[in-house]
Short mmCIF file of C-alpha atoms in Angstrom, two decimals:
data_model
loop_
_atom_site.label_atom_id
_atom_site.label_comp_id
_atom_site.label_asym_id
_atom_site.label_seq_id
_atom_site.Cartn_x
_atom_site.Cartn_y
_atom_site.Cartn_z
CA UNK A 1 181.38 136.37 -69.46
CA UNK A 2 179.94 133.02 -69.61
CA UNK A 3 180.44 130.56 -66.62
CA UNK A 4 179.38 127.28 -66.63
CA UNK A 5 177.04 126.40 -63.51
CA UNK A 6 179.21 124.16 -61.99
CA UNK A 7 181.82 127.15 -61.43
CA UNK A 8 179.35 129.20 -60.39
CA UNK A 9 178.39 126.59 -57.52
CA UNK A 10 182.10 126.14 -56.69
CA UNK A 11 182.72 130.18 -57.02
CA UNK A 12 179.59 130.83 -54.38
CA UNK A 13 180.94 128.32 -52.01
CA UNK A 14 184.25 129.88 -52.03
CA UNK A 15 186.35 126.49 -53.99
CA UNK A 16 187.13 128.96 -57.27
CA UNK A 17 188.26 132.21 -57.28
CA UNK A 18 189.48 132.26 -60.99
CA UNK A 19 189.04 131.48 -64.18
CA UNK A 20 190.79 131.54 -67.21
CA UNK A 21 189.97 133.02 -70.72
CA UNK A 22 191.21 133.16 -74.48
CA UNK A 23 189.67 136.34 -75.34
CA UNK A 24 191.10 138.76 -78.33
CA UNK A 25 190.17 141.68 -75.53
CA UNK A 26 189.22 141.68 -72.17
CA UNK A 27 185.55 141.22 -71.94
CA UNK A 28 184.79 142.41 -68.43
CA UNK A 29 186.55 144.57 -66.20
CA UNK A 30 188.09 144.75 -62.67
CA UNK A 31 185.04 146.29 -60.92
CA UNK A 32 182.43 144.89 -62.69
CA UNK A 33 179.45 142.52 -61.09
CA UNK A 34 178.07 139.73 -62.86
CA UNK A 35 174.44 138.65 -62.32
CA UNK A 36 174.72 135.09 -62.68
CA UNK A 37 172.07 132.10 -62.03
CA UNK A 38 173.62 131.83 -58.22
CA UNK A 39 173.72 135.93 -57.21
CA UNK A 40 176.27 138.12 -58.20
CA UNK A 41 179.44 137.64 -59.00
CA UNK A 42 182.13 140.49 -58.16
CA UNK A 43 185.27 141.12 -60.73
CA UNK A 44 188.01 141.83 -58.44
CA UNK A 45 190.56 142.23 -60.96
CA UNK A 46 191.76 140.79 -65.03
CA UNK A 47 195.19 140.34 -66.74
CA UNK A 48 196.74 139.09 -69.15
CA UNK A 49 199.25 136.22 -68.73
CA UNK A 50 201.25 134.01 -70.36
CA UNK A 51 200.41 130.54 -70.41
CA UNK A 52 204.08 129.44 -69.86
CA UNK A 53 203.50 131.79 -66.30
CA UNK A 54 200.60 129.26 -65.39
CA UNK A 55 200.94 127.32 -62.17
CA UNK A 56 199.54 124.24 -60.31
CA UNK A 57 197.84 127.29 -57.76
CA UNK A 58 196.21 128.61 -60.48
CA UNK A 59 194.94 125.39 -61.80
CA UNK A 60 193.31 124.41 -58.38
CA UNK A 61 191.86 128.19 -58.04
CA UNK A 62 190.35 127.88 -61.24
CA UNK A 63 189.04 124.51 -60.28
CA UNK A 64 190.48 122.27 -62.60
CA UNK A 65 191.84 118.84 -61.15
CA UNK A 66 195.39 119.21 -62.75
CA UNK A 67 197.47 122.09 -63.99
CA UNK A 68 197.29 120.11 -67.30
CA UNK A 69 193.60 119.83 -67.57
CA UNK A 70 193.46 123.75 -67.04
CA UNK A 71 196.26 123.77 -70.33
CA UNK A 72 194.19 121.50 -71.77
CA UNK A 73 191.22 123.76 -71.46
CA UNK A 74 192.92 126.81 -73.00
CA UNK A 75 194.40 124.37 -75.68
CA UNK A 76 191.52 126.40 -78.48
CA UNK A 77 192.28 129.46 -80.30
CA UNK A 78 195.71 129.68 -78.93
CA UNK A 79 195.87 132.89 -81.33
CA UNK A 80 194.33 134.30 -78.77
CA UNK A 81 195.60 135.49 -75.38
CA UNK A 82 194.84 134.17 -71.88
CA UNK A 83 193.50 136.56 -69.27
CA UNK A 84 193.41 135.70 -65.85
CA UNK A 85 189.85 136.82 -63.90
CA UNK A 86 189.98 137.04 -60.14
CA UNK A 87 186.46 136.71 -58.96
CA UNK A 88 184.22 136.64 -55.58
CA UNK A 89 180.86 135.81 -54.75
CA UNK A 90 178.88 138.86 -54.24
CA UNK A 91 175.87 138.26 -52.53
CA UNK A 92 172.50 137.16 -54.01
CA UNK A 93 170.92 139.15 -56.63
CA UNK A 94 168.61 142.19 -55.04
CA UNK A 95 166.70 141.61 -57.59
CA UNK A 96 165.63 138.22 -55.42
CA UNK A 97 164.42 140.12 -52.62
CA UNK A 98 163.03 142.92 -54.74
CA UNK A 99 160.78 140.39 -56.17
CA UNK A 100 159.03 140.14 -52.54
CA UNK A 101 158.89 143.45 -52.22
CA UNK A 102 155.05 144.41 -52.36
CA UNK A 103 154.90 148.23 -53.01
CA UNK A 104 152.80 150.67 -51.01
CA UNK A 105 150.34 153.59 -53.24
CA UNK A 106 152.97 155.49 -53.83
CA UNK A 107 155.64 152.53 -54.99
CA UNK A 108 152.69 151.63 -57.18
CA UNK A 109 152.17 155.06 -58.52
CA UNK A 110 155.79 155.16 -59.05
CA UNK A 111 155.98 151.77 -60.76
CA UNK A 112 152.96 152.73 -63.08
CA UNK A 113 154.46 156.03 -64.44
CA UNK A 114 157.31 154.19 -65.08
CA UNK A 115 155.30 151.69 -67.22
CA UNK A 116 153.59 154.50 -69.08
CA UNK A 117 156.90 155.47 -69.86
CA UNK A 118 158.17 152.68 -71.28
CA UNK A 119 154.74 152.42 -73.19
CA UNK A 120 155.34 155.53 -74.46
CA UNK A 121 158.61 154.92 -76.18
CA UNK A 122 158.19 151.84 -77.62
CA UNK A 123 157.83 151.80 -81.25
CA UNK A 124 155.17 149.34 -81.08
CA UNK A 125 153.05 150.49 -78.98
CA UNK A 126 151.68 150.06 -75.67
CA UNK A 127 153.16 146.72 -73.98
CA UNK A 128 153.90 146.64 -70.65
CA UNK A 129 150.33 145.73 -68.66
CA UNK A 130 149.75 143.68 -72.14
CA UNK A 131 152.93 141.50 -70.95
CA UNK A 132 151.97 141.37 -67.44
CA UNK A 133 148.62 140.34 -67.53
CA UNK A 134 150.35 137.31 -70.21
CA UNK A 135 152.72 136.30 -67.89
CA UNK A 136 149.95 136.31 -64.84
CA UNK A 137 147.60 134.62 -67.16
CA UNK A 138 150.25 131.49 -68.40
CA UNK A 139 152.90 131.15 -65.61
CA UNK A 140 155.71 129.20 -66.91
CA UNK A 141 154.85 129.01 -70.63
CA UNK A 142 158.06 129.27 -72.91
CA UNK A 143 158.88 132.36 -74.08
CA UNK A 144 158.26 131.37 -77.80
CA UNK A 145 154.58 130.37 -77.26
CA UNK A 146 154.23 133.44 -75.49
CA UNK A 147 155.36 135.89 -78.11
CA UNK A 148 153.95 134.34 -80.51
CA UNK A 149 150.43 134.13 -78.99
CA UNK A 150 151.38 138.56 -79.04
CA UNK A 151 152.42 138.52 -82.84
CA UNK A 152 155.88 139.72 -81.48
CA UNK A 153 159.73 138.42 -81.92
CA UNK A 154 160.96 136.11 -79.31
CA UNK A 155 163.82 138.01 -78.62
CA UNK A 156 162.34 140.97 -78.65
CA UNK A 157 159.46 139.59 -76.07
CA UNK A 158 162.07 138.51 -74.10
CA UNK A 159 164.34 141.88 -74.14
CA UNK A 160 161.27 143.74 -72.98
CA UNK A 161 160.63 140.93 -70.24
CA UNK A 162 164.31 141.66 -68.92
CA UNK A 163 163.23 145.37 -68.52
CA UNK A 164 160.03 144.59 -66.18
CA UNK A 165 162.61 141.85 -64.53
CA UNK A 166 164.55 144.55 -63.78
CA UNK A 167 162.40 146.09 -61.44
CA UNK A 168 161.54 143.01 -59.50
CA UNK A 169 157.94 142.09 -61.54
CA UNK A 170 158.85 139.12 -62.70
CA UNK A 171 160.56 136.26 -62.35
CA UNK A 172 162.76 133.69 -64.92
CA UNK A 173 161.59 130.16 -64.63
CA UNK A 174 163.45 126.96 -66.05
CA UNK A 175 160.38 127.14 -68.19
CA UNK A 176 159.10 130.36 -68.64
CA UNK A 177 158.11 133.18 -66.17
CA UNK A 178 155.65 134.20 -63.68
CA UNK A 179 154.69 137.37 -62.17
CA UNK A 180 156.37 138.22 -58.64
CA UNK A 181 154.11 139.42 -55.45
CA UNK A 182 155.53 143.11 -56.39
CA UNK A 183 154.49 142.52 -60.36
CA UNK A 184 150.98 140.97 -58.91
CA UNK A 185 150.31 144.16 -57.00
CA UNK A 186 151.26 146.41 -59.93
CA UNK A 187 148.59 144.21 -62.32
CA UNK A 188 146.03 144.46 -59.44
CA UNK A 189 146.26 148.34 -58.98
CA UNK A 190 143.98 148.49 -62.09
CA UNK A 191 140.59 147.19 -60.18
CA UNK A 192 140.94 144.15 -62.03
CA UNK A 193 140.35 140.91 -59.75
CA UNK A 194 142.16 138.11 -60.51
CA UNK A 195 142.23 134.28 -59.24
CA UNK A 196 145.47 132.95 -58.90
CA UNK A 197 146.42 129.41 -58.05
CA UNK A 198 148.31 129.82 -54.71
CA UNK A 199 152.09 129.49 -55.40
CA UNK A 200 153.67 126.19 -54.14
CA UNK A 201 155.98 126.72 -51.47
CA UNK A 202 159.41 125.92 -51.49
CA UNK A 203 162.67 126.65 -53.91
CA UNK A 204 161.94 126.69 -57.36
CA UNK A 205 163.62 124.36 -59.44
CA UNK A 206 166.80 125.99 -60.62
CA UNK A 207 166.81 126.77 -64.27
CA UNK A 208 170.08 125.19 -64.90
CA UNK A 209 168.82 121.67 -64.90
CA UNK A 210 167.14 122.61 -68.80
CA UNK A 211 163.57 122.35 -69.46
CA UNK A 212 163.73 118.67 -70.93
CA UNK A 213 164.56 117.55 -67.33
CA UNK A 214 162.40 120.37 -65.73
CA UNK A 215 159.26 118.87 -67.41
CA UNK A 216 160.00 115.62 -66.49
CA UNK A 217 160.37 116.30 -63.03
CA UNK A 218 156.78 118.78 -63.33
CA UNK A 219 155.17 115.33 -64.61
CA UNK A 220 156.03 114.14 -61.68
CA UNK A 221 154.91 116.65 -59.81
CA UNK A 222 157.74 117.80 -58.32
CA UNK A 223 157.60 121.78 -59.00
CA UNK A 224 160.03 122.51 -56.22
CA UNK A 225 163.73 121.58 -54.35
CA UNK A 226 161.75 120.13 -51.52
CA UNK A 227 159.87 118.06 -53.24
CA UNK A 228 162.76 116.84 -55.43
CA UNK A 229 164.25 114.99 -51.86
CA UNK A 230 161.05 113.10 -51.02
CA UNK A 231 162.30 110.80 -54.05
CA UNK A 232 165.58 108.34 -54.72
CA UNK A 233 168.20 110.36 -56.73
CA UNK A 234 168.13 107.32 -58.71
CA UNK A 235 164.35 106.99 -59.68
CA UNK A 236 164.67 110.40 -61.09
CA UNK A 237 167.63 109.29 -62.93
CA UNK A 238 165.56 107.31 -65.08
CA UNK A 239 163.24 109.66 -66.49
CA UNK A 240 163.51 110.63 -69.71
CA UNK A 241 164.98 114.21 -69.79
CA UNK A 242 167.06 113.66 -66.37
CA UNK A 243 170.85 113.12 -67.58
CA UNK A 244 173.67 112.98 -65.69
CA UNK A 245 173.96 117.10 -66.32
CA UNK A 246 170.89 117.74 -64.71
CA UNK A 247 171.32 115.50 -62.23
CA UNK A 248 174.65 117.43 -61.27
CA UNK A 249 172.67 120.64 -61.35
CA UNK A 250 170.12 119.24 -58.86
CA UNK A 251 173.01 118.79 -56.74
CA UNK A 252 174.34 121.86 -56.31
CA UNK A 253 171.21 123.39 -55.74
CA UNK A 254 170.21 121.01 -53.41
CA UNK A 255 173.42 121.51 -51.22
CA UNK A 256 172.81 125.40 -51.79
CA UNK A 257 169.43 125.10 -49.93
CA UNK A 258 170.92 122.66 -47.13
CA UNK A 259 169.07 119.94 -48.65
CA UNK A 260 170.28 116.57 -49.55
CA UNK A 261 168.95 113.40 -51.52
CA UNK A 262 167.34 110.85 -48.84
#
């Protein structure tokens, strides 16, 4: 179920508890948790409605400013019908904290046999250290320059990538990825020492904001949330790559970390 990021910013903070949907067939399920780029997202319950049935309650729910902007919204594929989605903030992903988790021997051991056993079944071989030791090597690198650099498929790079995410090893960048403190300690258990710059501190920038915007903001040298408030919202306007989309992104995340513009 897509959701644009500015309902997901409104859903977390508790503004939107619906949304509306022209589907053929439901698509998700009462039940169901969505991972989403603010946590998870909880599907309390979906059904299908008429549009006639749809009020000015619903409209304001679903966020929309008017109950004729939500109409408006559901004006495409009207051979289609409309579902109505009751949803909830969740929590944030564990996958988050995972991440921080730095495993003891026999987390390690565990981790590792689980590696050889994805190595195993792969069709093409072994990949898994391969991928980590990529991703340690070229933090935030696009995925494209990565796989290729491997001979391998972008999206299938990037499917195997979601596995090792999975278990908290890496991490999803607005450009790229980089290995989490539990992925570093899986690499290291091979003998190998490594240098690693040390990681700036601070909130990453969220990946919402687009990677045109997210390098402009890196050539500036601002890799992180914190940094982003030591300058005027409107001198970053006026890079190249920082549009008014981004610029809305930056907000929410900003006012998800307490932060705020100066």
């Amino acid at each position: 179920m897509m959701i644009r990021p500015a309902e997901l910013a409104a859903i977390r903070a508790g503004h939107v508890d619906l949304a509306f949907r022209r589907w053929t067939a439901p698509r998700v399920k009462g039940g169901t948790r969505l991972r989403t780029a603010v946590g998870l997202l909880e599907v309390l319950s979906v059904e299908q409605v008429a549009p006639s049935a749809l009020r000015a309650d619903d409209a304001r729910r679903a966020g929309s400013q008017s109950l004729a902007d939500l109409r408006r919204a559901l004006a495409h594929h009207q051979d289609r019908p409309v579902f109505r989605v009751t949803l909830r903030y969740a929590g944030p992903d564990p996958r988050e904290e995972l991440r921080e988790q730095v495993p003891d021997a026999a987390g390690i051991a565990e981790l590792t046999s689980w590696l050889d056993r994805l190595d195993r079944s792969s069709s093409t071989g072994p990949w898994t250290r391969e991928t980590l030791a990529l991703i340690d090597a070229r933090p935030e690198v696009r995925a494209p320059e990565l796989a290729a650099s491997l001979g391998r498929p972008t999206a299938e790079f990037k499917r195997d990538v979601r596995k090792l995410k999975e278990k908290g090893l890496t991490e999803s960048l607005a450009i790229g990825y980089r290995l989490s403190p539990r992925g570093q300690a899986v690499l290291d258990s091979d003998g190998v020492r490594r240098e690693r710059a040390p990681r700036a501190p601070g909130t990453a920038l969220p990946r919402s904001i687009g990677a045109p915007a997210t390098r402009a903001l890196r050539a500036e040298g601002l890799r992180t949330l914190e940094a982003v408030v030591t300058r005027d919202r409107d001198e970053l306007a006026a890079l190249h790559g920082v549009g008014p989309v981004a610029l809305a992104r930056l907000d929410e995340a900003l006012a998800g970390a307490g932060l705020a513009w100066p």
